[in-house]
Coordinates of C-alpha atoms in Angstrom, one line a residue:
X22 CA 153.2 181.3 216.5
X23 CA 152.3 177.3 216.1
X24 CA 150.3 176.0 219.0
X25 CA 151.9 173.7 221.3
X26 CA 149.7 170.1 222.0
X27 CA 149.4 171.7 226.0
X28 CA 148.2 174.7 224.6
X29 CA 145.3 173.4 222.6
X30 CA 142.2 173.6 224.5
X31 CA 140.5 169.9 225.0
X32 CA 140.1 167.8 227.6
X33 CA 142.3 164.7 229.1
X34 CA 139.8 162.0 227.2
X35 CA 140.3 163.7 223.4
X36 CA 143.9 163.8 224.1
X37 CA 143.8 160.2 224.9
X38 CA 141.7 159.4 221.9
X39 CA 144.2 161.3 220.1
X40 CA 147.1 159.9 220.8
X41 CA 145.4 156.1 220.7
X42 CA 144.4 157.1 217.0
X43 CA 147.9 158.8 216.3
X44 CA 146.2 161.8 215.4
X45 CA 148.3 165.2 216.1
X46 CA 146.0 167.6 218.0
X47 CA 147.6 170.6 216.5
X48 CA 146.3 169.3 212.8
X49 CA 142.6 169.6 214.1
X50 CA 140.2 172.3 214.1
X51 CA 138.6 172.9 216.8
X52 CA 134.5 173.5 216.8
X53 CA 133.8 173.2 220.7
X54 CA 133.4 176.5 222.8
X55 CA 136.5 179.0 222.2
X56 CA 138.0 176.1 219.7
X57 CA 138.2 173.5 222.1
X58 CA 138.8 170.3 220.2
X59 CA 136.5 167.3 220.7
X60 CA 136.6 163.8 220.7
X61 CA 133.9 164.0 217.3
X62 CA 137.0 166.6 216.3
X63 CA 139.6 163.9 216.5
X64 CA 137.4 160.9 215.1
X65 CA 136.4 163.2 212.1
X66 CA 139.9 163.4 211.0
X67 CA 141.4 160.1 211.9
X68 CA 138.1 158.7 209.8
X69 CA 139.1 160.5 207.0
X70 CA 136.3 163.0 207.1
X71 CA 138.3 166.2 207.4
X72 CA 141.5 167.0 206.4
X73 CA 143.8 167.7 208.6
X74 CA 143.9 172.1 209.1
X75 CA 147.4 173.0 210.6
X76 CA 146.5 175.7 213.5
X77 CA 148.6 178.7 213.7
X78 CA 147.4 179.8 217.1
X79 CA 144.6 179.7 219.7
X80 CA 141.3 180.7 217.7
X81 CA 139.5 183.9 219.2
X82 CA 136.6 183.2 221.9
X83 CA 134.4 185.5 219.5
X84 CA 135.5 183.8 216.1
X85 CA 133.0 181.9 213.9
X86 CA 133.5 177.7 214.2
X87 CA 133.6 176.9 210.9
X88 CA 131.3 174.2 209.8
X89 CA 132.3 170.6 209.6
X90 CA 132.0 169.3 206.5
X91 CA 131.9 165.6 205.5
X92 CA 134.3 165.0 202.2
X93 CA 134.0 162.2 199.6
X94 CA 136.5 159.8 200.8
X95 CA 139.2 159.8 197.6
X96 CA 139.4 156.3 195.2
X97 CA 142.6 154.5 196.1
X98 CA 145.4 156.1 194.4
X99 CA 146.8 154.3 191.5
X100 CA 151.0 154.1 191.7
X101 CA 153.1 153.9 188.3
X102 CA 156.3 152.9 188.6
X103 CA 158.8 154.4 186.0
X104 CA 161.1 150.9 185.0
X105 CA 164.5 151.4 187.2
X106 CA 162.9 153.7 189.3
X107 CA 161.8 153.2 193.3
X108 CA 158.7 154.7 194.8
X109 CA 158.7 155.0 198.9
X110 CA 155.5 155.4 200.6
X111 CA 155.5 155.9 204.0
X112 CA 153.6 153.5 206.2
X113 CA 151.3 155.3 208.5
X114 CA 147.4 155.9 209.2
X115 CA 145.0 153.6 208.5
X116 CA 147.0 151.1 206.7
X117 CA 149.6 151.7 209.4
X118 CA 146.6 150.5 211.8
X119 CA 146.2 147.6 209.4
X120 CA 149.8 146.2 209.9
X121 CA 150.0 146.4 213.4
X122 CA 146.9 144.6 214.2
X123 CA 147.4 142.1 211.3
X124 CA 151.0 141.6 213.1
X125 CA 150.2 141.5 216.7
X126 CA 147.4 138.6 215.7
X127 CA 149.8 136.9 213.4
X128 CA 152.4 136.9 216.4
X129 CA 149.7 136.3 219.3
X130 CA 147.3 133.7 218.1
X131 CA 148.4 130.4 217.4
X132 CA 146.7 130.2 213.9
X133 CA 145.4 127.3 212.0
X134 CA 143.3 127.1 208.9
X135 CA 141.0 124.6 207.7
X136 CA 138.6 124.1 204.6
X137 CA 135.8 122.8 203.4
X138 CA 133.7 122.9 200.6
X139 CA 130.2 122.9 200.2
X140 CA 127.4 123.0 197.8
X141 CA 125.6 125.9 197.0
X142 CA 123.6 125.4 194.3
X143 CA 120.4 125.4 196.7
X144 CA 121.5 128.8 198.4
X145 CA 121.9 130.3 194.5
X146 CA 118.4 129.1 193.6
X147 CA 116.8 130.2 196.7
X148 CA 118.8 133.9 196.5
X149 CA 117.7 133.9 192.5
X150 CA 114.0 133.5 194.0
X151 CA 114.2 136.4 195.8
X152 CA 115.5 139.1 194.2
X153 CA 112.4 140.3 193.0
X154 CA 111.1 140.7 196.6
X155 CA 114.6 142.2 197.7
X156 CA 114.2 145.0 194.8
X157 CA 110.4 145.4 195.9
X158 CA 111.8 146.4 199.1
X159 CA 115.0 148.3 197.7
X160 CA 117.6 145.8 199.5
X161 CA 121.1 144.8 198.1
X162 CA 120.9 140.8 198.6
X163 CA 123.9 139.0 198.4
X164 CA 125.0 135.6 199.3
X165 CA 126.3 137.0 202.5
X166 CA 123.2 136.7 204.6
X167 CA 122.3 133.5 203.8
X168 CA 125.6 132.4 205.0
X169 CA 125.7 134.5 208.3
X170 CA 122.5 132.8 209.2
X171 CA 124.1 129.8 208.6
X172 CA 126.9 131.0 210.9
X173 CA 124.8 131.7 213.7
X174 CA 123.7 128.3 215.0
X175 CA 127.1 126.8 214.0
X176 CA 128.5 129.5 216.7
X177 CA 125.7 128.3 219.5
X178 CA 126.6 125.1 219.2
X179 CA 130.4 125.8 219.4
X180 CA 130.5 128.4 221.8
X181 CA 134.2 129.1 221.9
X182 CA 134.8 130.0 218.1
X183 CA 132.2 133.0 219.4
X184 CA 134.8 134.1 222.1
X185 CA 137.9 135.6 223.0
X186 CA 141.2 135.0 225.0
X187 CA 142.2 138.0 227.2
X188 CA 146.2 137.5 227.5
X189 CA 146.5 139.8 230.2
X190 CA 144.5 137.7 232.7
X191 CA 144.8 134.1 230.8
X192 CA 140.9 133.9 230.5
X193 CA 138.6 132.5 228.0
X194 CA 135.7 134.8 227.4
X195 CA 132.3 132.8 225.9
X196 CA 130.3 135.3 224.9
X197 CA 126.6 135.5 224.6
X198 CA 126.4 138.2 221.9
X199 CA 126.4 137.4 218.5
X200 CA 128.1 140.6 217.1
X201 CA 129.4 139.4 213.3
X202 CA 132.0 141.5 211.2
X203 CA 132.1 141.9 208.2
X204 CA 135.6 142.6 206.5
X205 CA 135.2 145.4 203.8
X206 CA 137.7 146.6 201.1
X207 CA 137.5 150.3 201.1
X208 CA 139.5 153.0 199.5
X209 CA 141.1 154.1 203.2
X210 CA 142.3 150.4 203.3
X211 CA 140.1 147.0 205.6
X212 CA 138.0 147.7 207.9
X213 CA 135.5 145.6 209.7
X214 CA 131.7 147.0 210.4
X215 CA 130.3 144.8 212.8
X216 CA 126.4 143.4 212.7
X217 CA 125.4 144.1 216.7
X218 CA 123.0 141.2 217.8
X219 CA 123.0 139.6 214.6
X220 CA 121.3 136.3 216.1
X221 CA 117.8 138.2 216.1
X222 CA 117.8 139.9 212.9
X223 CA 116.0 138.5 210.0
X224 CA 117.7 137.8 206.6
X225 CA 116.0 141.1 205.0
X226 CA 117.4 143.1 208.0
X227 CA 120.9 141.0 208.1
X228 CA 121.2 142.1 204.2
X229 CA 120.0 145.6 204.6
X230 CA 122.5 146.3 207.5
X231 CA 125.6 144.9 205.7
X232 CA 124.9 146.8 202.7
X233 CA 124.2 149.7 204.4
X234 CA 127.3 149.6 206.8
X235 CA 129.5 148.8 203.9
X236 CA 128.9 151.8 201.8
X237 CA 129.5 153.7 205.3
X238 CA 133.3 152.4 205.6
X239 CA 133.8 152.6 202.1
X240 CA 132.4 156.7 202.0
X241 CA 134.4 157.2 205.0
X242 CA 131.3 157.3 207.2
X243 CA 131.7 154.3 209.9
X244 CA 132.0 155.4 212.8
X245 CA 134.5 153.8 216.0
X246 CA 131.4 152.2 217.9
X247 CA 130.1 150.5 214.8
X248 CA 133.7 148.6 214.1
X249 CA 133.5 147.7 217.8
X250 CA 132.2 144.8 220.1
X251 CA 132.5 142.0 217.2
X252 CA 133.0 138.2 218.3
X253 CA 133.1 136.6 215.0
X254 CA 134.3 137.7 211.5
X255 CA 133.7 137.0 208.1
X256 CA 135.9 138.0 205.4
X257 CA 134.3 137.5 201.7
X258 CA 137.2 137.0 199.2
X259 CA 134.8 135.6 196.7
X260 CA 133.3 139.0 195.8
X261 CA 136.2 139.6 193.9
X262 CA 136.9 136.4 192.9
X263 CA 139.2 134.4 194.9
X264 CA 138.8 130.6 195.1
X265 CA 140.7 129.7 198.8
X266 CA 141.9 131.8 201.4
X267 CA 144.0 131.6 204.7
X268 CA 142.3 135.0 206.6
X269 CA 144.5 136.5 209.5
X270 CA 142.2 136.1 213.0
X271 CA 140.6 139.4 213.9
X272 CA 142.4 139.5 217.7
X273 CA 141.1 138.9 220.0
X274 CA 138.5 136.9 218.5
X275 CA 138.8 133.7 218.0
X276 CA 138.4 132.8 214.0
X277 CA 137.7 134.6 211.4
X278 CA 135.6 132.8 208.6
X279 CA 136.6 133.3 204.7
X280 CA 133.8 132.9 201.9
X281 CA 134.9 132.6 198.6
X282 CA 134.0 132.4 195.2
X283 CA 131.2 130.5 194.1
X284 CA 132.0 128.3 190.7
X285 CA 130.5 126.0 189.1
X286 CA 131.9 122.5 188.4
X287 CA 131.0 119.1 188.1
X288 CA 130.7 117.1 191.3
X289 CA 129.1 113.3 192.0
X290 CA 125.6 112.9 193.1
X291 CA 123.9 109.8 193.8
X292 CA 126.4 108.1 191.6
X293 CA 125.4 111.1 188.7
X294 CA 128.0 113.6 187.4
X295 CA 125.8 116.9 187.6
X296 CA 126.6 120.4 187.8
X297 CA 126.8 122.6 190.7
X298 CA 127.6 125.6 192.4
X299 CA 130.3 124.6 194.7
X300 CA 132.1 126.8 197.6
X301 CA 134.9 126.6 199.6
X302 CA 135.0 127.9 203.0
X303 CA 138.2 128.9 204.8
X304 CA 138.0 128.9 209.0
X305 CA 141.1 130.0 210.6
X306 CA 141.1 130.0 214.3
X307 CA 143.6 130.2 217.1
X308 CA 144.3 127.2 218.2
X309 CA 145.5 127.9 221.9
X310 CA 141.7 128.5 222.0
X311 CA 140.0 125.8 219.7
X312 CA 141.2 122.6 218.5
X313 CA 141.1 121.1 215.3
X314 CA 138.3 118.7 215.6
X315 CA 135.7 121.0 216.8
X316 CA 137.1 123.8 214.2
X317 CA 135.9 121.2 212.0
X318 CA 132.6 120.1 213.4
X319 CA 131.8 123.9 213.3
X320 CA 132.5 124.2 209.5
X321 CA 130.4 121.0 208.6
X322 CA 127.6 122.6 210.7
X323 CA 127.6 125.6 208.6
X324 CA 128.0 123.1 205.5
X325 CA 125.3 121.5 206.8
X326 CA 123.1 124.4 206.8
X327 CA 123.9 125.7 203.9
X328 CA 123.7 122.9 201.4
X329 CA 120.5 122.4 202.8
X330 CA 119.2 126.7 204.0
X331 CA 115.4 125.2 204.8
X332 CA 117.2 123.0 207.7
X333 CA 117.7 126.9 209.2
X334 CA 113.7 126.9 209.3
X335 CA 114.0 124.8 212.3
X336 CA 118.2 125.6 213.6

């Protein structure tokens, strides 16, 4: 006989988390006392790490709990679609998580974008003189770092792009905490790790952590709390190879920056055609929150910075 959701033993807060994460309580094994199903129970599954186990009844108070064990989270599945043929996938989980929150920012925010471009070629020289060190210490260093800590003191000095705007009570909330996310392709679809206190970590710690929590969401090993409590976001298109974005605003937060990719082309310097590694950066921000000019000012600060990373020596 197939267990009812009132039948299955677990308290009021997993059934909550449950039904927050669409996750169907009778599709989760159980490994409290006498099967009772846990909040770790429900996370495990919604996070990709179980598969879902249809129950067929209550399990006995003397049975074994079976261990949990953590799966390799599968490649993206690759679709062919037969010419004159139609494919329907159903729109649900993860992705399904995706498209409502891209939508309800997309309809909530008023969004704006603007861009920039900057000069890099002293961030790829300083980055090239370092990898020797980073290998030493067996760190992944990217650019991303280097432009994080150029975030940082953009975001003190323009305190509300490091905020949020609670709809429910009309208030604008400056935060103190400088919690940075970090948008990451993985194979279960985006998802956004988030750099806690990100302000007092160095760049070898900023590029160990952001390494380290993006082979977690990609393996399927992130956990809720560490996707949480972010107040700014960067989304990196240039990894892959994009040249401009327009990035959708992480609600609540304010803006969302987007890096992208680093080419190199011929640009005017004290009256000299020279080569360089030029950027562009993408801010979008919601404008019911920021306006234009200051978006602005923000992303010449972190120009500023960045064209120049020993000015950060003294930010």
């Amino acid at each position: 006989m197939e267990a009812l959701p009132f039948d299955i033993l677990a308290t009021p807060a997993t059934r909550k988390l449950a039904r927050d994460l669409e996750v169907d309580l009778r599709q989760v094994r159980g490994t409290g006392p006498h099967g009772r199903v846990t909040k770790e129970d429900v996370k495990m599954v919604y996070e990709g790490h179980e598969a879902a186990t249809p129950r067929t009844s209550h399990p006995q108070a003397s049975a074994a709990v079976p261990a949990v064990t953590t799966a390799k989270v599968p490649a993206k599945p690759t679709f062919h679609v037969e010419r004159g043929t139609l494919q329907k996938i159903p729109l649900k989980g993860v992705r399904k998580k995706i498209a409502e929150s891209m939508a309800h920012s997309k309809h909530t925010a008023a969004h704006f974008t603007y861009v920039e471009e900057v000069d890099m070629t002293e961030v790829v020289e300083l980055r090239a003189s370092a990898l020797d060190e980073a290998k030493k210490r067996g760190i992944k260093l990217t650019y991303l770092p280097f432009i994080i800590k150029a975030i940082l003191p953009a975001l003190v000095e323009f305190p509300f792009l490091n905020s949020s705007l609670d709809d429910e009570k009309q208030e604008i909330l400056l935060k103190g905490d400088y919690n940075i996310g970090i948008a990451t392709d993985t194979p279960n679809g985006l998802m956004v790790p988030v750099i806690k206190g990100a302000d007092r970590k160095t760049l070898w710690e900023l590029a160990d952590e952001i390494s380290t929590l993006s082979e977690k969401a990609r393996t399927g090993r992130i956990s809720l709390d560490e996707m949480r409590g972010g107040t700014f976001t960067v989304t990196n298109a240039g990894s892959i190879g994009g040249v401009l974005t327009t990035p959708v605003i992480n609600h609540p937060e304010v803006g969302i920056l987007g890096v992208n990719a680093i080419r190199k082309r011929p640009v005017f310097k004290n009256n000299e055609i020279v080569a360089a590694d030029m950027m562009y950066l993408s801010l979008s921000v919601d404008h019911r929150v920021a306006d234009g000019a200051d978006a602005a000012r923000f992303v010449n600060r972190i120009v500023y910075y960045l064209s120049s990373p020993k000015r950060l020596v003294f930010a």
